[in-house]
Amino acid sequence: MNKLFSTLFSSLRAKFTSLWTRLRLWVSPTFWRTRVFTWLRRAFSTLFDVRPKHKKDYYVLLNWMVSKRLAFAIVVVLGVLCVWFILSMLPTPASAGNTGVTINTYRYNSIPLKFQNGTVRILAADGHLAYVGQVQDAKCEGAGTLYDKDGNTVYEGAFSDNMYNGTGTTYYADGTVQYTGNFTDNLYNGVGKYFRPTGVLEYEGDYVTGVRSGKGTLYNSTGSSIFTGSFQKDQIVFGELVDKATTDVAQMYTGVSQVYSSSSEYCVYMEEIGAVYAVADGTAALDDSWNVTGVYVLGSSALIEGEIYSSINRITQVLGDPDYSGTAWVDLAEAVCVNQLVQQEADTVEAVDMEIASSYEGVYTVSDYDRDGELYIYSYQRDGLLYTFYCTGAGIDQFFMYAIQTA
């Protein structure tokens, strides 16, 4: 009897062991992974076994015979690629900060993006987040924010036709505001404020197509106002100072000044804008008005009739032949300009000897200076003004300073 129970128990154990082994095999990830890979290998082997085995395995197109299996394989591959492309183009939901609002994310060339209107997130070609904001007809339209590849904000504000249009703000790479104001087609246009990389205001006023043009105020590196007046092509319109009363000019230029006077000559060096203006003595005038007779600008480019020129040849083409070209003796304003250029380490000019009788807080009384010093000049007259350009010698096309005076 014991032998019989032992045999029965052995048989049952063998059956349950086999069942348990199979159960463990079926729940094993390795088993199913192997089965799936085997099935896929066989399927792909069958799919890509495109070698025809019979003439019925061909499609006949005119004089061409195309393997049916090859055609089927191509269709399958194209179908898979199309599905992958469509899936990659579908938007990815993302939360907009702490608002809890979900915004769809699209690649910049996504087909579904072309049918979106509203707020979206757009990825650039390299995958970084480039834009968050409103779109319409596949274009940035409305309020939005543009980012660079490092995630820094480049611009935030109004968009139209994929460009900055309206009111907005641009930023330096470190997040400091660069410009805030009006834009037209990505250019500063209208009223705006421009800031230095340090965050200090540099200019506030009118812009035209990306450059300072119109009325505006210039600030120095500490944020103090130094000049309020007219600008054009990013330059101060120095010509508007000529023939103005010195009291008016003092309201326009509020930066650091140096006043020079001799027995009969007076001039003021406007240090922070690099210019000197000469003054006519007004003590004999009925209204005791001291007026500016000329402005001397330390620079190698000049604003003439709305355009910037830095060549004597080009100026001659615009203003005609010079009324005078040759050497001229220096006056007090010219001597001050030349000495300022020398202090700025300009190697094109030599200092003019000047004797200072007294000085007090930026006011200098000049007892004498070398009036025999000579400068080579080209002079032109236009619209009641005399333009004088100073060169290092005859035939030199580049000037190192220029003057605008009453003719």
Short mmCIF file of C-alpha atoms in Angstrom, two decimals:
data_model
loop_
_atom_site.label_atom_id
_atom_site.label_comp_id
_atom_site.label_asym_id
_atom_site.label_seq_id
_atom_site.Cartn_x
_atom_site.Cartn_y
_atom_site.Cartn_z
CA MET A 1 0.00 0.00 0.00
CA ASN A 2 2.87 2.39 0.83
CA LYS A 3 4.37 1.68 -2.53
CA LEU A 4 1.07 2.52 -4.22
CA PHE A 5 0.78 5.91 -2.40
CA SER A 6 4.38 6.68 -3.15
CA THR A 7 3.85 6.02 -6.86
CA LEU A 8 0.68 8.17 -6.89
CA PHE A 9 2.40 11.03 -5.07
CA SER A 10 5.36 10.90 -7.46
CA SER A 11 3.02 11.08 -10.47
CA LEU A 12 1.09 14.04 -9.03
CA ARG A 13 4.26 15.86 -8.12
CA ALA A 14 5.65 15.36 -11.62
CA LYS A 15 2.42 16.81 -13.11
CA PHE A 16 2.40 19.83 -10.75
CA THR A 17 6.12 20.41 -11.25
CA SER A 18 5.60 20.50 -15.00
CA LEU A 19 2.64 22.87 -14.60
CA TRP A 20 4.58 25.08 -12.18
CA THR A 21 7.53 25.20 -14.56
CA ARG A 22 5.26 26.25 -17.42
CA LEU A 23 3.53 28.85 -15.26
CA ARG A 24 6.83 30.37 -14.22
CA LEU A 25 7.92 30.40 -17.86
CA TRP A 26 4.72 32.17 -19.00
CA VAL A 27 5.04 34.94 -16.41
CA SER A 28 8.72 35.47 -17.13
CA PRO A 29 9.47 38.76 -19.02
CA THR A 30 12.46 37.11 -20.66
CA PHE A 31 10.25 34.41 -22.18
CA TRP A 32 7.81 36.91 -23.69
CA ARG A 33 10.57 39.21 -24.80
CA THR A 34 12.21 36.32 -26.60
CA ARG A 35 8.87 35.28 -28.17
CA VAL A 36 8.18 38.82 -29.37
CA PHE A 37 11.64 39.32 -30.80
CA THR A 38 11.43 35.94 -32.53
CA TRP A 39 8.06 36.85 -34.02
CA LEU A 40 9.33 40.24 -35.16
CA ARG A 41 12.44 38.69 -36.68
CA ARG A 42 10.35 36.24 -38.63
CA ALA A 43 7.90 38.96 -39.69
CA PHE A 44 10.65 41.25 -40.93
CA SER A 45 12.44 38.37 -42.59
CA THR A 46 9.24 37.53 -44.42
CA LEU A 47 8.52 41.19 -45.18
CA PHE A 48 11.92 41.91 -46.62
CA ASP A 49 12.27 38.65 -48.44
CA VAL A 50 11.45 40.46 -51.65
CA ARG A 51 12.98 37.97 -54.01
CA PRO A 52 10.29 36.79 -56.44
CA LYS A 53 9.90 33.04 -56.74
CA HIS A 54 7.44 32.93 -59.62
CA LYS A 55 6.38 35.14 -62.50
CA LYS A 56 3.08 35.69 -60.66
CA ASP A 57 5.10 37.45 -57.97
CA TYR A 58 5.54 40.47 -60.29
CA TYR A 59 3.46 43.54 -61.13
CA VAL A 60 3.81 44.43 -64.79
CA LEU A 61 3.90 48.19 -65.42
CA LEU A 62 4.45 48.93 -69.10
CA ASN A 63 7.87 47.43 -69.77
CA TRP A 64 8.72 47.16 -66.10
CA MET A 65 8.29 44.20 -63.78
CA VAL A 66 8.11 45.08 -60.09
CA SER A 67 8.28 42.49 -57.35
CA LYS A 68 4.99 42.36 -55.45
CA ARG A 69 6.82 41.65 -52.20
CA LEU A 70 9.18 44.60 -52.81
CA ALA A 71 6.24 46.91 -53.50
CA PHE A 72 4.49 45.69 -50.35
CA ALA A 73 7.65 46.21 -48.27
CA ILE A 74 8.05 49.74 -49.62
CA VAL A 75 4.41 50.56 -48.80
CA VAL A 76 4.83 49.24 -45.26
CA VAL A 77 8.05 51.21 -44.68
CA LEU A 78 6.49 54.39 -46.06
CA GLY A 79 3.44 53.87 -43.90
CA VAL A 80 5.57 53.47 -40.77
CA LEU A 81 7.54 56.61 -41.63
CA CYS A 82 4.32 58.58 -42.21
CA VAL A 83 2.90 57.46 -38.88
CA TRP A 84 6.14 58.39 -37.13
CA PHE A 85 6.19 61.81 -38.83
CA ILE A 86 2.57 62.55 -37.93
CA LEU A 87 3.12 61.47 -34.33
CA SER A 88 6.23 63.64 -34.08
CA MET A 89 4.24 66.62 -35.36
CA LEU A 90 1.46 66.26 -32.82
CA PRO A 91 1.48 68.84 -30.00
CA THR A 92 2.87 68.02 -26.59
CA PRO A 93 0.82 69.47 -23.72
CA ALA A 94 2.79 71.51 -21.20
CA SER A 95 1.80 73.54 -18.16
CA ALA A 96 2.24 77.31 -18.35
CA GLY A 97 4.06 78.06 -15.11
CA ASN A 98 1.94 78.10 -11.99
CA THR A 99 -1.25 79.07 -13.78
CA GLY A 100 -2.37 75.50 -14.27
CA VAL A 101 -3.20 76.29 -17.90
CA THR A 102 -2.00 73.70 -20.40
CA ILE A 103 -0.35 75.00 -23.60
CA ASN A 104 0.38 72.75 -26.57
CA THR A 105 3.97 72.54 -27.78
CA TYR A 106 4.81 72.33 -31.50
CA ARG A 107 7.96 72.15 -33.55
CA TYR A 108 8.56 75.22 -35.70
CA ASN A 109 7.85 73.23 -38.90
CA SER A 110 4.92 71.25 -37.51
CA ILE A 111 1.99 70.92 -39.92
CA PRO A 112 -0.64 71.10 -37.14
CA LEU A 113 0.91 74.41 -36.04
CA LYS A 114 -0.21 75.95 -39.32
CA PHE A 115 -3.82 75.47 -38.29
CA GLN A 116 -3.50 76.83 -34.76
CA ASN A 117 -4.86 80.11 -33.43
CA GLY A 118 -4.20 81.08 -29.83
CA THR A 119 -1.39 80.55 -27.34
CA VAL A 120 1.25 77.88 -28.10
CA ARG A 121 4.83 76.91 -27.34
CA ILE A 122 7.18 76.53 -30.34
CA LEU A 123 10.43 74.57 -30.44
CA ALA A 124 13.33 75.62 -32.67
CA ALA A 125 15.15 73.28 -35.07
CA ASP A 126 17.60 72.22 -32.34
CA GLY A 127 14.74 71.47 -29.94
CA HIS A 128 15.05 74.40 -27.54
CA LEU A 129 11.97 76.39 -26.55
CA ALA A 130 12.01 79.41 -28.87
CA TYR A 131 8.62 81.06 -28.44
CA VAL A 132 5.68 81.15 -26.07
CA GLY A 133 2.74 83.26 -27.10
CA GLN A 134 -0.06 83.82 -29.53
CA VAL A 135 -0.12 82.62 -33.14
CA GLN A 136 -2.50 83.06 -36.03
CA ASP A 137 -2.27 81.44 -39.47
CA ALA A 138 1.09 79.86 -38.60
CA LYS A 139 2.62 83.23 -37.65
CA CYS A 140 3.48 84.87 -34.34
CA GLU A 141 0.66 87.34 -33.91
CA GLY A 142 -0.14 89.10 -30.65
CA ALA A 143 1.64 88.97 -27.30
CA GLY A 144 4.56 86.57 -26.95
CA THR A 145 8.07 85.90 -25.65
CA LEU A 146 11.12 84.87 -27.68
CA TYR A 147 13.98 82.83 -26.14
CA ASP A 148 17.51 81.95 -27.23
CA LYS A 149 19.02 78.46 -27.13
CA ASP A 150 20.20 78.96 -23.54
CA GLY A 151 16.70 79.79 -22.32
CA ASN A 152 17.37 83.52 -21.95
CA THR A 153 14.60 85.93 -22.89
CA VAL A 154 15.44 87.80 -26.09
CA TYR A 155 12.22 89.76 -26.55
CA GLU A 156 8.81 90.00 -25.00
CA GLY A 157 5.95 92.07 -26.25
CA ALA A 158 3.81 92.46 -29.35
CA PHE A 159 4.32 90.42 -32.51
CA SER A 160 2.83 90.79 -35.98
CA ASP A 161 3.71 88.76 -39.07
CA ASN A 162 6.46 86.91 -37.12
CA MET A 163 8.23 90.19 -36.26
CA TYR A 164 8.42 92.64 -33.39
CA ASN A 165 5.62 95.09 -34.07
CA GLY A 166 4.14 97.30 -31.39
CA THR A 167 5.34 97.77 -27.83
CA GLY A 168 7.97 95.40 -26.46
CA THR A 169 11.24 94.88 -24.62
CA THR A 170 14.57 93.34 -25.71
CA TYR A 171 17.12 91.94 -23.26
CA TYR A 172 20.84 91.34 -22.99
CA ALA A 173 21.96 87.72 -22.47
CA ASP A 174 22.12 88.17 -18.69
CA GLY A 175 18.49 89.32 -18.52
CA THR A 176 19.21 93.06 -18.27
CA VAL A 177 16.78 95.21 -20.23
CA GLN A 178 18.34 96.49 -23.45
CA TYR A 179 15.49 98.47 -25.01
CA THR A 180 11.87 99.05 -24.20
CA GLY A 181 9.48 100.93 -26.43
CA ASN A 182 7.97 100.73 -29.91
CA PHE A 183 9.02 98.44 -32.74
CA THR A 184 8.25 98.16 -36.45
CA ASP A 185 9.39 95.02 -38.30
CA ASN A 186 12.02 94.13 -35.65
CA LEU A 187 13.46 97.68 -35.59
CA TYR A 188 13.20 100.35 -32.93
CA ASN A 189 10.65 102.78 -34.30
CA GLY A 190 8.83 105.45 -32.34
CA VAL A 191 9.49 106.38 -28.74
CA GLY A 192 11.77 104.14 -26.70
CA LYS A 193 14.45 103.81 -24.03
CA TYR A 194 17.86 102.23 -24.62
CA PHE A 195 19.91 100.90 -21.69
CA ARG A 196 23.59 100.07 -21.32
CA PRO A 197 24.61 96.47 -20.41
CA THR A 198 25.00 97.75 -16.84
CA GLY A 199 21.28 98.58 -16.76
CA VAL A 200 21.84 102.36 -16.78
CA LEU A 201 19.65 104.38 -19.15
CA GLU A 202 21.64 105.65 -22.17
CA TYR A 203 19.03 107.29 -24.40
CA GLU A 204 15.34 108.13 -24.24
CA GLY A 205 13.48 109.55 -27.20
CA ASP A 206 12.54 109.02 -30.84
CA TYR A 207 13.73 106.27 -33.15
CA VAL A 208 13.27 105.82 -36.90
CA THR A 209 13.96 102.42 -38.47
CA GLY A 210 16.36 101.34 -35.75
CA VAL A 211 18.38 104.53 -35.22
CA ARG A 212 18.02 107.57 -32.98
CA SER A 213 16.21 110.19 -35.02
CA GLY A 214 14.05 113.00 -33.67
CA LYS A 215 13.93 114.51 -30.20
CA GLY A 216 15.68 112.69 -27.41
CA THR A 217 17.79 112.82 -24.26
CA LEU A 218 21.26 111.32 -23.86
CA TYR A 219 22.51 110.06 -20.49
CA ASN A 220 26.03 109.34 -19.22
CA SER A 221 27.29 106.14 -17.58
CA THR A 222 25.88 107.17 -14.19
CA GLY A 223 22.39 107.79 -15.59
CA SER A 224 22.57 111.60 -15.44
CA SER A 225 21.09 113.59 -18.32
CA ILE A 226 23.80 115.27 -20.42
CA PHE A 227 22.08 116.41 -23.63
CA THR A 228 18.51 117.01 -24.79
CA GLY A 229 17.95 117.94 -28.41
CA SER A 230 17.71 116.60 -31.94
CA PHE A 231 19.23 113.35 -33.22
CA GLN A 232 19.55 111.89 -36.68
CA LYS A 233 21.13 108.64 -37.84
CA ASP A 234 22.26 107.97 -34.24
CA GLN A 235 24.18 111.28 -34.12
CA ILE A 236 23.53 114.57 -32.37
CA VAL A 237 22.41 117.30 -34.77
CA PHE A 238 25.12 119.77 -33.73
CA GLY A 239 24.01 122.26 -36.34
CA GLU A 240 20.96 123.19 -34.27
CA LEU A 241 23.27 124.73 -31.62
CA VAL A 242 24.60 127.34 -34.03
CA ASP A 243 23.21 130.86 -33.50
CA LYS A 244 21.41 129.84 -30.30
CA ALA A 245 21.71 131.84 -27.12
CA THR A 246 24.17 130.33 -24.67
CA THR A 247 21.39 130.18 -22.06
CA ASP A 248 19.42 127.89 -24.38
CA VAL A 249 22.47 125.73 -25.07
CA ALA A 250 23.10 125.45 -21.33
CA GLN A 251 19.63 123.94 -20.96
CA MET A 252 20.29 121.49 -23.79
CA TYR A 253 23.73 120.36 -22.62
CA THR A 254 23.89 119.64 -18.89
CA GLY A 255 27.00 117.49 -18.75
CA VAL A 256 30.55 118.28 -17.64
CA SER A 257 31.85 121.50 -19.25
CA GLN A 258 35.11 123.43 -19.47
CA VAL A 259 34.93 127.16 -20.21
CA TYR A 260 37.86 128.92 -21.93
CA SER A 261 38.19 132.66 -22.42
CA SER A 262 40.88 134.98 -23.68
CA SER A 263 40.85 138.72 -24.24
CA SER A 264 38.36 138.49 -27.10
CA GLU A 265 37.49 134.81 -27.59
CA TYR A 266 35.19 132.50 -25.63
CA CYS A 267 34.40 128.81 -26.04
CA VAL A 268 32.97 125.92 -24.04
CA TYR A 269 34.14 122.30 -24.26
CA MET A 270 31.20 119.89 -23.85
CA GLU A 271 33.27 117.00 -22.56
CA GLU A 272 30.61 114.28 -22.48
CA ILE A 273 29.54 114.73 -26.11
CA GLY A 274 32.97 115.57 -27.57
CA ALA A 275 32.30 119.04 -28.96
CA VAL A 276 33.23 122.69 -28.43
CA TYR A 277 31.07 125.72 -29.13
CA ALA A 278 32.43 129.21 -29.74
CA VAL A 279 30.62 132.21 -28.26
CA ALA A 280 30.26 135.78 -29.49
CA ASP A 281 30.58 138.49 -26.83
CA GLY A 282 27.11 139.88 -26.15
CA THR A 283 27.99 142.74 -23.83
CA ALA A 284 27.52 145.27 -26.64
CA ALA A 285 24.17 143.80 -27.74
CA LEU A 286 20.93 145.50 -26.75
CA ASP A 287 19.63 142.35 -25.06
CA ASP A 288 23.06 141.36 -23.68
CA SER A 289 22.64 138.02 -25.47
CA TRP A 290 25.69 135.79 -25.94
CA ASN A 291 25.15 133.56 -28.98
CA VAL A 292 26.90 130.49 -30.33
CA THR A 293 28.80 131.28 -33.53
CA GLY A 294 30.06 127.78 -34.26
CA VAL A 295 30.29 124.21 -33.05
CA TYR A 296 33.47 122.11 -33.38
CA VAL A 297 33.01 118.34 -33.24
CA LEU A 298 35.84 115.93 -32.36
CA GLY A 299 35.05 113.11 -34.75
CA SER A 300 35.86 111.62 -38.13
CA SER A 301 32.29 111.46 -39.43
CA ALA A 302 29.85 114.32 -40.02
CA LEU A 303 26.08 114.54 -40.34
CA ILE A 304 25.25 116.64 -43.40
CA GLU A 305 21.70 117.05 -44.69
CA GLY A 306 20.54 113.85 -43.03
CA GLU A 307 23.42 111.63 -44.17
CA ILE A 308 26.71 110.65 -42.54
CA TYR A 309 29.99 111.26 -44.37
CA SER A 310 33.58 110.48 -43.40
CA SER A 311 35.40 111.30 -46.65
CA ILE A 312 36.41 114.68 -48.13
CA ASN A 313 35.78 113.30 -51.62
CA ARG A 314 32.22 112.28 -50.74
CA ILE A 315 31.57 115.63 -49.04
CA THR A 316 32.78 117.42 -52.17
CA GLN A 317 30.35 115.37 -54.25
CA VAL A 318 27.51 116.53 -52.00
CA LEU A 319 28.46 120.16 -51.26
CA GLY A 320 30.41 120.95 -54.40
CA ASP A 321 33.96 122.23 -54.68
CA PRO A 322 35.29 123.78 -51.46
CA ASP A 323 35.24 127.57 -51.14
CA TYR A 324 38.69 127.28 -49.60
CA SER A 325 41.24 124.55 -49.12
CA GLY A 326 44.60 125.15 -47.52
CA THR A 327 46.23 126.08 -44.24
CA ALA A 328 44.69 128.42 -41.66
CA TRP A 329 45.84 129.80 -38.33
CA VAL A 330 44.17 128.35 -35.26
CA ASP A 331 41.68 130.23 -33.13
CA LEU A 332 40.93 129.54 -29.45
CA ALA A 333 38.16 126.99 -30.07
CA GLU A 334 40.35 125.08 -32.54
CA ALA A 335 43.28 125.12 -30.11
CA VAL A 336 41.06 123.68 -27.36
CA CYS A 337 39.83 120.94 -29.71
CA VAL A 338 43.33 119.98 -30.82
CA ASN A 339 44.60 119.79 -27.24
CA GLN A 340 41.64 117.65 -26.23
CA LEU A 341 42.44 115.25 -29.09
CA VAL A 342 46.05 115.07 -27.89
CA GLN A 343 44.83 114.25 -24.36
CA GLN A 344 42.76 111.44 -25.91
CA GLU A 345 46.05 110.10 -27.32
CA ALA A 346 45.28 111.01 -30.93
CA ASP A 347 48.52 110.68 -32.91
CA THR A 348 47.35 112.74 -35.89
CA VAL A 349 47.78 116.21 -34.37
CA GLU A 350 50.26 118.13 -32.25
CA ALA A 351 49.30 120.11 -29.17
CA VAL A 352 48.92 123.88 -29.35
CA ASP A 353 50.92 125.79 -26.73
CA MET A 354 48.50 127.51 -24.36
CA GLU A 355 49.16 129.59 -21.26
CA ILE A 356 46.45 129.41 -18.59
CA ALA A 357 46.40 132.51 -16.38
CA SER A 358 43.91 131.10 -13.92
CA SER A 359 41.44 128.26 -13.50
CA TYR A 360 38.56 127.59 -11.17
CA GLU A 361 36.17 124.60 -11.27
CA GLY A 362 36.35 124.07 -15.02
CA VAL A 363 36.68 127.77 -15.96
CA TYR A 364 40.01 128.68 -17.60
CA THR A 365 41.37 132.12 -18.43
CA VAL A 366 43.81 131.87 -21.33
CA SER A 367 46.47 134.58 -21.28
CA ASP A 368 48.01 133.45 -24.57
CA TYR A 369 48.23 130.58 -27.04
CA ASP A 370 50.18 129.83 -30.20
CA ARG A 371 48.18 131.73 -32.82
CA ASP A 372 50.79 130.86 -35.45
CA GLY A 373 49.80 127.21 -35.34
CA GLU A 374 48.36 125.99 -38.65
CA LEU A 375 45.71 123.46 -39.62
CA TYR A 376 44.81 122.21 -43.09
CA ILE A 377 41.13 122.81 -43.82
CA TYR A 378 38.44 122.36 -46.45
CA SER A 379 35.55 124.87 -46.21
CA TYR A 380 32.13 124.67 -47.87
CA GLN A 381 29.04 126.90 -47.66
CA ARG A 382 25.50 125.55 -47.77
CA ASP A 383 22.19 127.12 -46.66
CA GLY A 384 23.77 129.92 -44.65
CA LEU A 385 26.20 127.64 -42.81
CA LEU A 386 29.94 127.21 -43.19
CA TYR A 387 31.22 123.62 -42.93
CA THR A 388 34.95 123.27 -42.18
CA PHE A 389 36.79 119.94 -42.16
CA TYR A 390 40.23 119.58 -40.59
CA CYS A 391 42.83 117.23 -42.08
CA THR A 392 46.47 116.50 -41.35
CA GLY A 393 47.54 117.79 -44.77
CA ALA A 394 46.72 118.37 -48.43
CA GLY A 395 45.30 115.40 -50.31
CA ILE A 396 44.29 113.58 -47.11
CA ASP A 397 40.76 112.24 -47.56
CA GLN A 398 40.04 111.62 -43.88
CA PHE A 399 39.31 114.46 -41.44
CA PHE A 400 39.80 114.31 -37.65
CA MET A 401 37.27 117.01 -36.68
CA TYR A 402 34.83 119.41 -38.29
CA ALA A 403 33.05 122.67 -37.55
CA ILE A 404 29.64 124.17 -38.35
CA GLN A 405 29.55 127.97 -38.20
CA THR A 406 27.39 130.88 -39.26
CA ALA A 407 28.46 131.91 -42.75
#
